[in-house]
Amino acid sequence: MTAHLKIDFVSDIACPWCIIGLRALEEALVRAADALDAEIVFQPFELNPAMPAGGQNIGEHIAEKYGSTPEQSAANRAMIVDRARDLGFTMAMTETSRIYNTFDAHRLLHWAQVEGGQGALKHALFTANFTDNADPGDHRVLVDAAAKAGLDPVAAEEVLRSGRYADEVRAAEGLWRARGINAVPAIVINDRHLISGGQPVDVFERALRKVATAS
């Protein structure tokens, strides 16, 4: 019998390891399709909730937040770009890339869950941020991502303009932090099993099969 898993994917589109983790998880689900299927719900987490409009240069931000040197930052970016490429995702991070505020993106993702297009929008937002180096705090970028995800761009624009779902996003962020999530990606399976970080496909597959067997 095929097990059905509920997966809460807690993440931020400003997090490169989140798209790496998502692509690896999705590949693992394909490999394990003989034993399980899953519903993925994307949950909000802001790495930089105080980030102002317009964002900050990636090198400056990493230096301030983690104390990394320019050389360390460049080496880390190169490694992330390679990991993403191996999973079929083009990541165009350079020393001129910027880190942006993502709160409105999370509001739009909440709306997309209601509309049934959350997964497609999540991928479109990762592409906008990391492949196109676009500002996911810019409403025009967000509306374009919604359209590319097959969602109604007029409705998306109204959600952004109205400020809807702000309270819901903040409540969800608070809930996951209260549950001990302080780094992303955090993948929570059936409300009990936690997998942290952008793990390789094999690691995800083994974990998924183990949970499915125990379900």
Coordinates of C-alpha atoms in Angstrom, one line a residue:
M1 CA 0.0 0.0 0.0
T2 CA 1.3 3.5 -0.9
A3 CA 1.7 5.8 2.2
H4 CA 0.6 9.3 2.0
L5 CA 2.8 11.9 3.7
K6 CA 2.2 15.5 4.7
I7 CA 5.3 17.6 4.2
D8 CA 5.6 21.1 5.6
F9 CA 8.5 22.8 3.8
V10 CA 9.5 25.8 6.0
S11 CA 11.7 28.1 3.9
D12 CA 12.4 31.5 2.4
I13 CA 12.9 32.3 -1.2
A14 CA 16.0 34.4 -0.2
C15 CA 17.6 31.1 0.9
P16 CA 19.7 29.3 -1.8
W17 CA 19.8 26.1 0.2
C18 CA 16.0 26.1 0.2
I19 CA 15.8 25.7 -3.6
I20 CA 18.5 23.1 -3.4
G21 CA 16.6 21.2 -0.7
L22 CA 13.3 21.5 -2.6
R23 CA 14.7 20.2 -5.9
A24 CA 16.4 17.3 -4.0
L25 CA 13.2 16.5 -2.1
E26 CA 11.2 16.5 -5.3
E27 CA 13.6 14.2 -7.0
A28 CA 13.5 11.9 -3.9
L29 CA 9.7 11.8 -4.1
V30 CA 9.9 10.7 -7.8
R31 CA 12.3 7.9 -6.9
A32 CA 10.2 6.8 -3.9
A33 CA 6.9 6.9 -5.8
D34 CA 6.5 3.1 -5.6
A35 CA 6.1 3.5 -1.8
L36 CA 4.6 6.9 -1.1
D37 CA 3.1 10.1 -2.3
A38 CA 3.1 13.4 -0.6
E39 CA 1.5 16.8 -0.3
I40 CA 3.9 19.6 0.2
V41 CA 2.8 22.8 1.9
F42 CA 5.2 25.7 1.9
Q43 CA 5.4 27.5 5.2
P44 CA 6.9 31.0 5.7
F45 CA 10.2 31.9 7.3
E46 CA 12.0 35.2 6.8
L47 CA 15.8 35.1 7.1
N48 CA 16.0 38.9 7.0
P49 CA 12.7 40.3 8.2
A50 CA 14.2 43.8 8.8
M51 CA 15.7 44.0 5.3
P52 CA 14.7 47.4 3.8
A53 CA 13.2 47.9 0.3
G54 CA 15.9 47.6 -2.4
G55 CA 17.8 45.1 -0.4
Q56 CA 21.5 44.8 0.3
N57 CA 24.6 43.6 -1.7
I58 CA 25.1 39.9 -1.0
G59 CA 28.7 40.2 -0.1
E60 CA 28.1 43.1 2.4
H61 CA 25.2 41.2 3.9
I62 CA 27.1 37.9 4.4
A63 CA 30.0 39.8 5.8
E64 CA 27.8 41.6 8.3
K65 CA 25.7 38.6 9.3
Y66 CA 28.3 35.8 9.4
G67 CA 31.7 37.6 9.3
S68 CA 32.7 36.0 6.0
T69 CA 35.5 37.4 4.0
P70 CA 35.0 38.2 0.3
E71 CA 37.0 35.1 -0.6
Q72 CA 34.9 32.9 1.7
S73 CA 31.7 34.3 0.3
A74 CA 32.8 33.8 -3.3
A75 CA 33.8 30.2 -2.6
N76 CA 30.5 29.5 -0.9
R77 CA 28.5 31.0 -3.8
A78 CA 30.5 28.8 -6.3
M79 CA 29.7 25.7 -4.3
I80 CA 26.0 26.6 -4.1
V81 CA 25.8 27.3 -7.8
D82 CA 27.4 23.9 -8.5
R83 CA 25.0 22.1 -6.2
A84 CA 22.0 23.8 -7.8
R85 CA 23.3 23.0 -11.3
D86 CA 23.5 19.3 -10.4
L87 CA 19.8 19.5 -9.6
G88 CA 18.8 21.3 -12.8
F89 CA 18.5 24.7 -11.4
T90 CA 20.3 27.7 -12.8
M91 CA 21.6 30.0 -10.0
A92 CA 23.1 33.2 -11.3
M93 CA 24.5 34.6 -8.0
T94 CA 27.5 36.9 -8.3
E95 CA 29.2 39.5 -6.2
T96 CA 26.7 42.0 -7.4
S97 CA 23.6 40.0 -6.4
R98 CA 21.4 41.4 -3.7
I99 CA 19.4 40.0 -0.7
Y100 CA 15.9 41.3 -0.6
N101 CA 12.9 41.5 1.7
T102 CA 10.5 38.6 1.1
F103 CA 7.5 39.3 3.3
D104 CA 5.2 40.2 0.4
A105 CA 6.3 37.1 -1.4
H106 CA 5.2 35.0 1.6
R107 CA 1.8 36.8 1.5
L108 CA 1.5 35.9 -2.1
L109 CA 2.4 32.3 -1.4
H110 CA -0.2 32.1 1.3
W111 CA -2.8 33.3 -1.3
A112 CA -1.5 30.8 -3.8
Q113 CA -2.1 27.9 -1.3
V114 CA -5.7 29.0 -1.1
E115 CA -5.8 29.1 -4.9
G116 CA -4.1 25.8 -5.4
G117 CA -1.0 27.0 -7.2
Q118 CA 1.5 27.3 -4.3
G119 CA 4.1 24.9 -5.6
A120 CA 4.3 26.5 -9.0
L121 CA 4.5 30.0 -7.5
K122 CA 7.3 28.9 -5.1
H123 CA 9.4 27.7 -8.1
A124 CA 8.6 30.9 -10.1
L125 CA 9.8 33.0 -7.1
F126 CA 13.0 31.0 -6.7
T127 CA 13.7 31.5 -10.4
A128 CA 13.0 35.3 -10.2
N129 CA 15.3 35.7 -7.2
F130 CA 18.2 33.4 -8.1
T131 CA 18.1 33.0 -11.9
D132 CA 16.9 36.4 -13.0
N133 CA 18.3 38.3 -10.0
A134 CA 15.0 40.2 -9.8
D135 CA 13.7 41.8 -6.6
P136 CA 11.0 39.6 -5.0
G137 CA 10.0 42.6 -2.9
D138 CA 8.9 44.4 -6.1
H139 CA 5.2 43.9 -6.7
R140 CA 5.7 43.9 -10.5
V141 CA 8.1 40.9 -10.1
L142 CA 5.7 39.1 -7.8
V143 CA 2.7 39.6 -10.2
D144 CA 4.8 38.4 -13.1
A145 CA 5.8 35.3 -11.1
A146 CA 2.2 34.6 -10.3
A147 CA 1.3 34.8 -14.0
K148 CA 4.1 32.4 -14.9
A149 CA 2.8 30.0 -12.2
G150 CA -0.6 30.1 -13.9
L151 CA -2.3 32.2 -11.3
D152 CA -4.5 35.3 -12.0
P153 CA -2.1 38.3 -12.1
V154 CA -5.0 40.8 -11.5
A155 CA -6.0 38.9 -8.3
A156 CA -2.3 38.7 -7.3
E157 CA -1.9 42.4 -7.7
E158 CA -5.0 43.0 -5.5
V159 CA -3.6 40.8 -2.8
L160 CA -0.3 42.7 -2.7
R161 CA -1.9 46.1 -2.9
S162 CA -4.4 45.3 -0.1
G163 CA -1.9 43.9 2.4
R164 CA -4.0 40.8 2.8
Y165 CA -2.6 37.7 4.6
A166 CA 0.0 39.7 6.5
D167 CA -1.5 38.6 9.9
E168 CA -1.7 35.0 8.7
V169 CA 2.0 35.0 7.5
R170 CA 3.2 36.4 10.8
A171 CA 1.2 33.9 12.8
A172 CA 2.6 31.0 10.8
E173 CA 6.1 32.3 11.2
G174 CA 5.6 32.6 14.9
L175 CA 4.2 29.1 15.1
W176 CA 7.2 27.5 13.4
R177 CA 9.7 29.4 15.4
A178 CA 7.8 28.4 18.6
R179 CA 8.2 24.8 17.4
G180 CA 12.0 25.3 17.3
I181 CA 12.6 26.0 13.7
N182 CA 15.3 28.7 13.5
A183 CA 17.1 27.7 10.3
V184 CA 15.8 26.7 6.8
P185 CA 15.1 24.7 4.9
A186 CA 13.3 22.7 7.6
I187 CA 11.3 19.8 6.2
V188 CA 8.7 18.4 8.7
I189 CA 7.0 15.1 7.7
N190 CA 3.7 14.2 9.2
D191 CA 4.2 16.8 12.0
R192 CA 6.8 14.6 13.7
H193 CA 9.9 14.0 11.6
L194 CA 12.4 16.8 10.8
I195 CA 15.0 16.9 8.1
S196 CA 17.1 20.0 8.1
G197 CA 19.1 21.6 5.3
G198 CA 19.6 21.1 1.6
Q199 CA 20.3 17.4 1.8
P200 CA 21.3 15.2 -1.1
V201 CA 18.6 13.3 -2.9
D202 CA 19.6 9.9 -1.4
V203 CA 19.3 11.3 2.1
F204 CA 15.8 12.5 1.4
E205 CA 14.8 9.3 -0.3
R206 CA 16.0 7.1 2.6
A207 CA 14.2 9.3 5.2
L208 CA 11.0 9.4 3.2
R209 CA 10.9 5.6 2.8
K210 CA 11.6 5.1 6.5
V211 CA 8.7 7.4 7.5
A212 CA 6.5 5.7 4.9
T213 CA 7.3 2.3 6.3
A214 CA 6.5 3.4 9.8
S215 CA 3.2 5.1 8.8

